[in-house]
mmCIF file of C-alpha atoms (C1' of nucleotides) and ligand atoms in Angstrom:
data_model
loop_
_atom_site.group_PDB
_atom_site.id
_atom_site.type_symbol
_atom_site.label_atom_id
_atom_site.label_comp_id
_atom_site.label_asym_id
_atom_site.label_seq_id
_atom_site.Cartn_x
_atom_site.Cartn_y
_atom_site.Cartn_z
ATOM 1 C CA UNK A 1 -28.810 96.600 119.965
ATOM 2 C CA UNK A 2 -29.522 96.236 123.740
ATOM 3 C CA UNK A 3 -29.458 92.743 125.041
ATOM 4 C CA UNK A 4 -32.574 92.685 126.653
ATOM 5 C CA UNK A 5 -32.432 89.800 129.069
ATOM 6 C CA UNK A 6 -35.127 90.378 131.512
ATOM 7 C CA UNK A 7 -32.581 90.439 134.561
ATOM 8 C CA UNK A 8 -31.912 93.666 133.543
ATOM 9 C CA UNK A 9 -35.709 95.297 133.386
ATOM 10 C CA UNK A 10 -35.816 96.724 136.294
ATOM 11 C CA UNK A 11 -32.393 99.115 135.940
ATOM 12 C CA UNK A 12 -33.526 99.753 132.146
ATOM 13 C CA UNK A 13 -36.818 101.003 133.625
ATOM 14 C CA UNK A 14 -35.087 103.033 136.266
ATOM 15 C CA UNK A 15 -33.870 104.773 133.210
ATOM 16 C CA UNK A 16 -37.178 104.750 130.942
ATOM 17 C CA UNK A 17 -38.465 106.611 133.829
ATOM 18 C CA UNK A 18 -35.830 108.971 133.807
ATOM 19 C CA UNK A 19 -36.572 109.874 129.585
ATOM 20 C CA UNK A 20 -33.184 108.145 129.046
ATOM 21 C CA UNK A 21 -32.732 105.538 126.643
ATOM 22 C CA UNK A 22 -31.345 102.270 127.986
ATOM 23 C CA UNK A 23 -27.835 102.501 126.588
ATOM 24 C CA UNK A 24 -24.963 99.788 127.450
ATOM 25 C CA UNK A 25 -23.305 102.871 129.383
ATOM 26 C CA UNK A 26 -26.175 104.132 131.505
ATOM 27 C CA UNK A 27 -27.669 100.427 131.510
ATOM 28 C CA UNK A 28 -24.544 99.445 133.568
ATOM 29 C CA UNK A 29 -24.701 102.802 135.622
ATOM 30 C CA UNK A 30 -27.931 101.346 136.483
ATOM 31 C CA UNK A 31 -26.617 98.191 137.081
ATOM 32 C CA UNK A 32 -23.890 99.461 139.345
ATOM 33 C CA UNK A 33 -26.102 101.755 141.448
ATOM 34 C CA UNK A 34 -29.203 100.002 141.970
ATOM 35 C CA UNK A 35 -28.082 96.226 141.678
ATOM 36 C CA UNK A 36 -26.718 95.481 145.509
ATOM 37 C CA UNK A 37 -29.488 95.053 148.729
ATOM 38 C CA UNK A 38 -27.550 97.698 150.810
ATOM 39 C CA UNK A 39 -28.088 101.947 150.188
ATOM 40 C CA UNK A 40 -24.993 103.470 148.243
ATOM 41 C CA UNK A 41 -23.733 106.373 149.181
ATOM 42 C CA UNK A 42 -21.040 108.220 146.404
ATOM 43 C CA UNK A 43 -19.899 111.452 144.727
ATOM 44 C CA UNK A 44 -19.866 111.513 140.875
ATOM 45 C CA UNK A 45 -15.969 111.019 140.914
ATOM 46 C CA UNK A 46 -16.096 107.478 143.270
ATOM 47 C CA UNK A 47 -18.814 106.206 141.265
ATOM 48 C CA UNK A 48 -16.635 106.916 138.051
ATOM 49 C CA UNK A 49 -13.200 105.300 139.487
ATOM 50 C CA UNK A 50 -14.789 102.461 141.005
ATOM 51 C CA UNK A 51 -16.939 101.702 137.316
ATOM 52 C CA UNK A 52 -13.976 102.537 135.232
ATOM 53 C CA UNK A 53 -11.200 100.656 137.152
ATOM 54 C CA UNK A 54 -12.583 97.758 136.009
ATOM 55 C CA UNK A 55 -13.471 98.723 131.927
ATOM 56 C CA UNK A 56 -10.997 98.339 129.278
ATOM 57 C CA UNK A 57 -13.670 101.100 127.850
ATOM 58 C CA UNK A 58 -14.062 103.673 130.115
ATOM 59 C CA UNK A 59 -17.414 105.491 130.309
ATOM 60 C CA UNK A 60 -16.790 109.517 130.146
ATOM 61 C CA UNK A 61 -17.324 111.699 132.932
ATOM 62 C CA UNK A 62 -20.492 113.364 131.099
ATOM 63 C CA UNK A 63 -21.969 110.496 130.658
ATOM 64 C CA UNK A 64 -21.466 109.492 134.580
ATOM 65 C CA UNK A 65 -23.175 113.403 135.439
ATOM 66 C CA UNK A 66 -25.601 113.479 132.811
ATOM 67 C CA UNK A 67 -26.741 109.800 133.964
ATOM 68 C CA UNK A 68 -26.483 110.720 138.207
ATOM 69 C CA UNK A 69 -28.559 113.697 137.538
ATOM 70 C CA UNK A 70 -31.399 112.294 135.303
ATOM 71 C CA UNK A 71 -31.822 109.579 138.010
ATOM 72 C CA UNK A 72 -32.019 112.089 140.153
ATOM 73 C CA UNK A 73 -34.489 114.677 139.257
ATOM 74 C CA UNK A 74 -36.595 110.951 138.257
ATOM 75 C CA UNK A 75 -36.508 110.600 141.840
ATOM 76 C CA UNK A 76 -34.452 107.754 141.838
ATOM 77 C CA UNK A 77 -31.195 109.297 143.425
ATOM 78 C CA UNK A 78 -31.431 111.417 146.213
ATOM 79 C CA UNK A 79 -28.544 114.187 146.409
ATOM 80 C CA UNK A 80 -27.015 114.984 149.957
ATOM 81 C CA UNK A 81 -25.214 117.792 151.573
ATOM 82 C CA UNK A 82 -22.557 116.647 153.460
ATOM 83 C CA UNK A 83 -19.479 118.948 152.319
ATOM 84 C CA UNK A 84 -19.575 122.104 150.602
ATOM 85 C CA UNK A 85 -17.043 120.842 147.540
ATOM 86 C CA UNK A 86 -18.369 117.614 146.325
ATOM 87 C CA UNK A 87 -22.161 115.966 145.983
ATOM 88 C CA UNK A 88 -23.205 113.197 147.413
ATOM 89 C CA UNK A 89 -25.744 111.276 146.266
ATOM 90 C CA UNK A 90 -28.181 108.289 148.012
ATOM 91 C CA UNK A 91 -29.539 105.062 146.426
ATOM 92 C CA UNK A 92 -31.913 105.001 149.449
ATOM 93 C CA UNK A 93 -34.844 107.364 148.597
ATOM 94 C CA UNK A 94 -36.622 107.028 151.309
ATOM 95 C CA UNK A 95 -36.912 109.756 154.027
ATOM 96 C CA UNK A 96 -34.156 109.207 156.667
ATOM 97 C CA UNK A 97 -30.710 110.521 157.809
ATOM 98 C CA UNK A 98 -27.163 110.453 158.349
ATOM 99 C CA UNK A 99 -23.940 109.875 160.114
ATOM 100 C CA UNK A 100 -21.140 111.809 158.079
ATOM 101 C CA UNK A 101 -17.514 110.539 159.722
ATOM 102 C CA UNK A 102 -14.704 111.912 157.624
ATOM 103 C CA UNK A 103 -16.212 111.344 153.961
ATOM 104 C CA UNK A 104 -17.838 108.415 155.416
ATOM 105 C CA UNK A 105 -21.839 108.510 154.726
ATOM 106 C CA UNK A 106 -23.783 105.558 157.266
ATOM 107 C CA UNK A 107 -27.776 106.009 156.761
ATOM 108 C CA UNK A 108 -30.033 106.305 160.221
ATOM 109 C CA UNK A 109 -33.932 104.484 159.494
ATOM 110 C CA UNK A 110 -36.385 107.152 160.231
ATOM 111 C CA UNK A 111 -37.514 105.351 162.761
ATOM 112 C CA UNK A 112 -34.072 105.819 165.208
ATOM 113 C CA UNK A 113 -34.628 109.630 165.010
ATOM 114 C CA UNK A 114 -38.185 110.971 166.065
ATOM 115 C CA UNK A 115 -39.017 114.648 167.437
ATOM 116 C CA UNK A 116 -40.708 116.070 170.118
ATOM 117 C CA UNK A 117 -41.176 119.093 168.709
ATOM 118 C CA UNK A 118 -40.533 120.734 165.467
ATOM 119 C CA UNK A 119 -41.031 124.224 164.128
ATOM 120 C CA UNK A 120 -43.464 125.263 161.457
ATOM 121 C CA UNK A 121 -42.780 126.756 158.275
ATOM 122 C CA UNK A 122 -42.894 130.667 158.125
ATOM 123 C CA UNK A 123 -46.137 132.343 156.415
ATOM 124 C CA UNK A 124 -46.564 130.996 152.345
ATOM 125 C CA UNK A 125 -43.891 128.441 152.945
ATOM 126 C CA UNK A 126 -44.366 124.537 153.952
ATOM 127 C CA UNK A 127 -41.436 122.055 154.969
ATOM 128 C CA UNK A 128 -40.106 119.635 151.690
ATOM 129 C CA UNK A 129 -37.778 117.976 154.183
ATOM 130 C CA UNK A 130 -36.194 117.490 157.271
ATOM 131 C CA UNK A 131 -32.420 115.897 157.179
ATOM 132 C CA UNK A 132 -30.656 115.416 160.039
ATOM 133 C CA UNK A 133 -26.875 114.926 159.934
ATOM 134 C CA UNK A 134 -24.895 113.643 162.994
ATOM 135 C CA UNK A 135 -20.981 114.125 162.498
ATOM 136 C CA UNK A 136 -18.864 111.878 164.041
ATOM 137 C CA UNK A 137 -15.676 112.378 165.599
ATOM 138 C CA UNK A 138 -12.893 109.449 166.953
ATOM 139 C CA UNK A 139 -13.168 108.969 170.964
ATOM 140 C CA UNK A 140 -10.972 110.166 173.498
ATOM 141 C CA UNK B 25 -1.527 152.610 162.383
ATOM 142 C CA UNK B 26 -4.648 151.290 163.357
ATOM 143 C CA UNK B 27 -6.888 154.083 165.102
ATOM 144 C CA UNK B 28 -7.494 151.825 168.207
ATOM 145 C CA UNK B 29 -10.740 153.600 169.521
ATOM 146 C CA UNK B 30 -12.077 150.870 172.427
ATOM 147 C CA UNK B 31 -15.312 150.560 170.507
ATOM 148 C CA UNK B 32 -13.690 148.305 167.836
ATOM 149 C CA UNK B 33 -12.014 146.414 170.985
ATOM 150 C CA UNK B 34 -14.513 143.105 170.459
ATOM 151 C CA UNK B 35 -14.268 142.976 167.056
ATOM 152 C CA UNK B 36 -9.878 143.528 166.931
ATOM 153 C CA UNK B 37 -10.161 140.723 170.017
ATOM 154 C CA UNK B 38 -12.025 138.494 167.713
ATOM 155 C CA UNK B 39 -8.855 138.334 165.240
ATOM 156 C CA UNK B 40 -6.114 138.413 168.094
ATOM 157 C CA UNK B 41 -7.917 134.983 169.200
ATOM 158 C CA UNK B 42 -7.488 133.850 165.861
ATOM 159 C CA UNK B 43 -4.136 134.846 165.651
ATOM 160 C CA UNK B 44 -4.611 137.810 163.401
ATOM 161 C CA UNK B 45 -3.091 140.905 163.492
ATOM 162 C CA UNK B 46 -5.847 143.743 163.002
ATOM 163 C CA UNK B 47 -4.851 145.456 159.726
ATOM 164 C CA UNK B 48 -7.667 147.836 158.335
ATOM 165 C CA UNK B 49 -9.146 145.302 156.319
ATOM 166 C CA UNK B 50 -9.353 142.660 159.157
ATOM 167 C CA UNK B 51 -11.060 144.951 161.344
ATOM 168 C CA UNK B 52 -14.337 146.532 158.488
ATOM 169 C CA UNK B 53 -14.215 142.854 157.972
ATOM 170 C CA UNK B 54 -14.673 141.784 161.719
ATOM 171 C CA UNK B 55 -17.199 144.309 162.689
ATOM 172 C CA UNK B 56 -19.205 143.817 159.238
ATOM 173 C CA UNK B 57 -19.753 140.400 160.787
ATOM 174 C CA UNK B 58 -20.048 140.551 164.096
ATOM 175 C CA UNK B 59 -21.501 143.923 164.551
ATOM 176 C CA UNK B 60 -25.021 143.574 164.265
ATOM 177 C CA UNK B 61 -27.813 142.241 166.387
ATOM 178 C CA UNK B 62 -29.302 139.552 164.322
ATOM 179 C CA UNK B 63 -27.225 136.149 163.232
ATOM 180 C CA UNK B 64 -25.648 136.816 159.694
ATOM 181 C CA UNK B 65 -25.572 133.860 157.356
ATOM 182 C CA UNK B 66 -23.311 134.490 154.325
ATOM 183 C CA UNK B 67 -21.171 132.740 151.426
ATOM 184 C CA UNK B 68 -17.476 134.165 151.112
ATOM 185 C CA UNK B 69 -19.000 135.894 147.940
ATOM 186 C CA UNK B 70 -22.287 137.689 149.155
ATOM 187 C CA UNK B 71 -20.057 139.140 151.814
ATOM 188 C CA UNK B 72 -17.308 140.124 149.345
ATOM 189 C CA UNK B 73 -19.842 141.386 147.218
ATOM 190 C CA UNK B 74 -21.375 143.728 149.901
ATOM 191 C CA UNK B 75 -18.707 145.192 150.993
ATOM 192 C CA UNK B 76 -16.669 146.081 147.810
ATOM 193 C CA UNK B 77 -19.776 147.333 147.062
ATOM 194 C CA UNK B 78 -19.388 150.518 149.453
ATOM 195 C CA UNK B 79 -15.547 150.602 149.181
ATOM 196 C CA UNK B 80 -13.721 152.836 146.258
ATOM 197 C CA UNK B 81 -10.497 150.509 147.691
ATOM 198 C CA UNK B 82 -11.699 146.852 147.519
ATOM 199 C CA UNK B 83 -10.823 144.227 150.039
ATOM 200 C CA UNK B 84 -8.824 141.033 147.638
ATOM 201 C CA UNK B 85 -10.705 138.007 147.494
ATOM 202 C CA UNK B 86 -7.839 136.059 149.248
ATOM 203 C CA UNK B 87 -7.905 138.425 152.474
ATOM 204 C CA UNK B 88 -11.742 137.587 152.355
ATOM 205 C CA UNK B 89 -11.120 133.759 152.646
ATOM 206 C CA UNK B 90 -8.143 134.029 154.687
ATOM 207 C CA UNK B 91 -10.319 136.024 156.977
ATOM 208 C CA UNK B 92 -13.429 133.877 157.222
ATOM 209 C CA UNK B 93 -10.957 130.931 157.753
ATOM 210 C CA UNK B 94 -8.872 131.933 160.301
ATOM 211 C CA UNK B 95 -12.085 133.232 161.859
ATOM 212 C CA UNK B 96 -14.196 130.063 162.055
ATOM 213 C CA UNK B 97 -10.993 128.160 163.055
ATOM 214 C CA UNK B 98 -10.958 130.331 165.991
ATOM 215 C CA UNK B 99 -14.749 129.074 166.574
ATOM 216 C CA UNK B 100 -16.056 133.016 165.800
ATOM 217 C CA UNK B 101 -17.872 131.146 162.929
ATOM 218 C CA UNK B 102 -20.060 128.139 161.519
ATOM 219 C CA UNK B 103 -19.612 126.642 158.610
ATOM 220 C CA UNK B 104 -23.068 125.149 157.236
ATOM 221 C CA UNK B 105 -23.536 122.541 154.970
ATOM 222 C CA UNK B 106 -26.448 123.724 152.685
ATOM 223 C CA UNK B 107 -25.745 123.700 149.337
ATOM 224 C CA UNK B 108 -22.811 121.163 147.514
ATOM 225 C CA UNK B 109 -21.638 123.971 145.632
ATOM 226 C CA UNK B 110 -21.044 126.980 147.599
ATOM 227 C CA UNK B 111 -19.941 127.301 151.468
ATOM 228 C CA UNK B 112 -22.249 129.144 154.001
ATOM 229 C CA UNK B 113 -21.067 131.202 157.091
ATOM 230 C CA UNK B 114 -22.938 131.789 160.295
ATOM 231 C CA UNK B 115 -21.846 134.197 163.166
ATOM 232 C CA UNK B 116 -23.777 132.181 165.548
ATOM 233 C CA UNK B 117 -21.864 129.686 166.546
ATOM 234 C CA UNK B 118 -24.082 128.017 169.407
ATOM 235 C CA UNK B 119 -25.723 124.715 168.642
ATOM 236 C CA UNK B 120 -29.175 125.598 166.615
ATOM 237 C CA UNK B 121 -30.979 124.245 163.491
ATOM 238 C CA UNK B 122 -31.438 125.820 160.129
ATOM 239 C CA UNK B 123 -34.355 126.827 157.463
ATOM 240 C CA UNK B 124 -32.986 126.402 153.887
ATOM 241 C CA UNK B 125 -35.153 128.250 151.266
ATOM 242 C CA UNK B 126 -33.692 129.229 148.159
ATOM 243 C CA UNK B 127 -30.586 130.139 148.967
ATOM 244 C CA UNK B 128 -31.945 131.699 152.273
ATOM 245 C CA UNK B 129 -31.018 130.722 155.266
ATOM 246 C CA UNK B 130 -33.282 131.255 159.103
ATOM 247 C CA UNK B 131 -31.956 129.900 162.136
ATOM 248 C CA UNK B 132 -34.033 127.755 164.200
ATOM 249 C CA UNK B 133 -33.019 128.413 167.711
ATOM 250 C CA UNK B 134 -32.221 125.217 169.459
ATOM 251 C CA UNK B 135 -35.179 124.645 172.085
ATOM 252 C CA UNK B 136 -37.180 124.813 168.694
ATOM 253 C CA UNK B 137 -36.608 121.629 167.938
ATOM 254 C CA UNK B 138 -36.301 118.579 170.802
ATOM 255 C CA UNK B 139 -35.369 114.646 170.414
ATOM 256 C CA UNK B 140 -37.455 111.734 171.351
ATOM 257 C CA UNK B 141 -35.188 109.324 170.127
ATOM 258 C CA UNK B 142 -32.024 109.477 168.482
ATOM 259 C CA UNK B 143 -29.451 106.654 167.926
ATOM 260 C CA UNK B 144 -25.919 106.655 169.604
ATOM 261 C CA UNK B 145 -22.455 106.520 167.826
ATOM 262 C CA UNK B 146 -21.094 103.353 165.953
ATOM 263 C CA UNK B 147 -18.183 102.079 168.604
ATOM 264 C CA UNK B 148 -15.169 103.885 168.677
ATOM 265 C CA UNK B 149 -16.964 106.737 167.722
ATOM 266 C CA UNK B 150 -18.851 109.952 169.461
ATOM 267 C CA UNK B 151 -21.223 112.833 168.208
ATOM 268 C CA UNK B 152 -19.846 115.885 167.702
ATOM 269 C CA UNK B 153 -22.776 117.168 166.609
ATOM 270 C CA UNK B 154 -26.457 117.054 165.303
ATOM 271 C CA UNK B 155 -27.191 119.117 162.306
ATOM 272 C CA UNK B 156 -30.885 119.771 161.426
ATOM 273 C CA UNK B 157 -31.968 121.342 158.171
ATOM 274 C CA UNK B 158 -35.325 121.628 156.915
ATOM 275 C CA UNK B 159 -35.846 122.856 153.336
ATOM 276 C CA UNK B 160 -38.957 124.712 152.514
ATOM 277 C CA UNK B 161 -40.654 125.477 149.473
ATOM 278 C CA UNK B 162 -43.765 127.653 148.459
ATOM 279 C CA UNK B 163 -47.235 126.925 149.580
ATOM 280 C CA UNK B 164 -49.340 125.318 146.578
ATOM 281 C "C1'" DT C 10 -32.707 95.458 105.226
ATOM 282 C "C1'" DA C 11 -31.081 100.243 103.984
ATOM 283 C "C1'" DT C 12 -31.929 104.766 105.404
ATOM 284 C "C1'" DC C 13 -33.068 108.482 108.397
ATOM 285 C "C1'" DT C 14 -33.105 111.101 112.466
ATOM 286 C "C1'" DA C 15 -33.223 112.169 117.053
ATOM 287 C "C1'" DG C 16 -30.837 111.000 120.838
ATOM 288 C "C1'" DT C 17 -26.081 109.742 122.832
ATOM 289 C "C1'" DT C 18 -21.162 109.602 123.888
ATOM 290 C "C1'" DT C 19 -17.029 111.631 124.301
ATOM 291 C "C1'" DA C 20 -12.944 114.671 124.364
ATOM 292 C "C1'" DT C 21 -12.180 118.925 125.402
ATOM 293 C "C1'" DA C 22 -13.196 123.705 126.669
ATOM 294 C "C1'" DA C 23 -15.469 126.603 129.966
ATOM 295 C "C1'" DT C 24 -17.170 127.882 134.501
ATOM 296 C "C1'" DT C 25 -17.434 128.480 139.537
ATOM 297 C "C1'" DA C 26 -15.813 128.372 143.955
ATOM 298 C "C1'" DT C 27 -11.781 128.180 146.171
ATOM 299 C "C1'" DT C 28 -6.785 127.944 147.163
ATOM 300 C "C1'" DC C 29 -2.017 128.983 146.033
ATOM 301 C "C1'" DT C 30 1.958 131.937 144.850
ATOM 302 C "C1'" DA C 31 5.009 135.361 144.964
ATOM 303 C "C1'" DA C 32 5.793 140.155 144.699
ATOM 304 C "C1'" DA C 33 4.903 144.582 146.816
ATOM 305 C "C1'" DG C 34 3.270 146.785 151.069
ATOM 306 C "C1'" DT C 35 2.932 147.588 156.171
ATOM 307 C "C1'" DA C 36 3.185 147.124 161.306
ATOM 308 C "C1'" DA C 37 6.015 147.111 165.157
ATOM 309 C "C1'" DG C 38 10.070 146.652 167.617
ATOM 310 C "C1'" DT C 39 14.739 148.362 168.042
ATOM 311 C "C1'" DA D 28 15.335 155.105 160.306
ATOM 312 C "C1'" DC D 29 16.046 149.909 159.826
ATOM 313 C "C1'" DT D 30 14.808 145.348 160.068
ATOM 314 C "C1'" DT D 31 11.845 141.645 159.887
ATOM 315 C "C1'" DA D 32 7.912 139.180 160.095
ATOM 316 C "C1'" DC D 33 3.383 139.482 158.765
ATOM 317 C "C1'" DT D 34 -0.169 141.112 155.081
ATOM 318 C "C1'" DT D 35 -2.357 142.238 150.954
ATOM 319 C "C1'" DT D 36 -3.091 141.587 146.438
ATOM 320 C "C1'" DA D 37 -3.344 140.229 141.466
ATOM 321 C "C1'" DG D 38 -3.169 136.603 139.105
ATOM 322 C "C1'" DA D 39 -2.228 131.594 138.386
ATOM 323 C "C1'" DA D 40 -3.717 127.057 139.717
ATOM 324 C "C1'" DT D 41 -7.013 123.523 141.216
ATOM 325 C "C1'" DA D 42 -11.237 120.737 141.799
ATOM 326 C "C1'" DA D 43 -15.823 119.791 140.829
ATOM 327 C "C1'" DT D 44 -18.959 120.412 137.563
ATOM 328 C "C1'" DT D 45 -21.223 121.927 133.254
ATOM 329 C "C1'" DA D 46 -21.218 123.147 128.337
ATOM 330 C "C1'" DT D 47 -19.970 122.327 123.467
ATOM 331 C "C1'" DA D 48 -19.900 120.214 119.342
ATOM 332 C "C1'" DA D 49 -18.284 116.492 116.505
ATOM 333 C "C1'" DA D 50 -18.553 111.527 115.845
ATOM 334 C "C1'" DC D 51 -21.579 107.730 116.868
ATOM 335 C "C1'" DT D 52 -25.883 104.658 117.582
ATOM 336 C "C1'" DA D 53 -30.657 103.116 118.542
ATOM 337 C "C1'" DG D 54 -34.783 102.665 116.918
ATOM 338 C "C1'" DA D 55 -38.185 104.130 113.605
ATOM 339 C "C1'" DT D 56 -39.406 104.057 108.779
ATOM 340 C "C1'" DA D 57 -39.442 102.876 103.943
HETATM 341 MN MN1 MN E 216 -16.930 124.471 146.543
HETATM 342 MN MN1 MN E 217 -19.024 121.743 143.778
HETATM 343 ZN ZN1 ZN E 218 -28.672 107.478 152.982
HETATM 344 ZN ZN1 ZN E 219 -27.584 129.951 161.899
#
DNA sequence: TATCTAGTTTATAATTATTCTAAAGTAAGT
DNA sequence: ACTTACTTTAGAATAATTATAAACTAGATA
């Protein structure tokens, strides 16, 4: 019953990728995250308000998790930890980091942060990541 | 009533700065922390968990947050952002960098790891401070 | 096209980590 | 000993998230 205009390939593959069927819900999910040329940063809740303010239908909060989290474990959603009560999660993919300001999330390119020296993993281990956060506080 | 013998000064001094009066409980609680050579990293329930475990009178669960709290208000502890669901403690409260395996947690001591480049505050804004985590995962 | 079935959505219950509340207990000063 | 402010505690409440299970659909099949 999908309306399967190509505009919308690209987010429907997003979620073919994921093993999710493209449903009108998760289809505009999709839509919502990926759709815009600037990274998103959001917890489950924001995402929900900002989608649902606008719906005469709202979309459940299951289907918001279940949707956030197949995206993410498809590698299109990356998850961040910013605060120890709520997720944040990252349209931008890509290796890079963050200024955290109050609930605020503002990406840093890889390329403004480089080391000059960085530890190696202990014995049997080896490094996934390395995520830099830089909180920011008002001046003066 | 508390037996004030001097070797429990540093650790009773630790809750006076933080505006605590040193009850029984405030004190095993204080020295379980900060007695000990090596940093301790710790959620509110791993160290509510070991120390109930030894006790025939537990310690409540509210004196254990109220505790860490007041502690790391007072700057006698760290709190880490690690994990989105579950808050992590560390008793050293200089500027270093952390390992994050598995719920584990290594410090990185802060010469470890130097900066060839990293980007300044948005106006109006300064660095309070820079945050490094890097996760690790099993060889092969 | 009608039917079938596995996958989906949703309201609601459950869970986890944490915080709140208010009653009973205790430290210290007088 | 008496008072009073501070503490401890059990249990209720909250927030974010996950689980459940009944009603609903997409897409395959006949
Ligand atoms: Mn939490
Ligand atoms: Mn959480
Ligand atoms: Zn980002
Ligand atoms: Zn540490």
């Amino acid at each position: 019953m999908q309306k399967m205009n190509n505009k919308n390939k690209i987010f429907i593959d997003k979620l073919r990728s994921a093993g999710l069927r493209p449903t009108n819900q998760r289809v505009e999910i999709s839509k919502f995250l990926f759709n815009r040329k600037n990274t998103f940063h959001f917890t489950v809740e924001e995402l929900k308000n900002s989608m649902n303010l606008k719906r005469s239908k709202k979309i459940s909060t299951a289907t918001f998790y279940n949707t956030v989290h197949a995206l993410k474990s498809a590698g299109h959603l990356k998850e961040l930890s910013l605060e120890n009560n709520t997720s944040y999660y990252d349209t931008n993919i890509t290796s890079h980091h963050h200024f955290f300001d109050n609930g605020k999330v503002i990406d840093i390119k890889s390329d403004k942060i480089a080391f000059h020296k960085l530890p190696e993993a202990p014995k049997g281990k080896k490094i996934k990541n390395v995520e830099v956060v830089i909180r920011l506080e008002n001046n003066n």
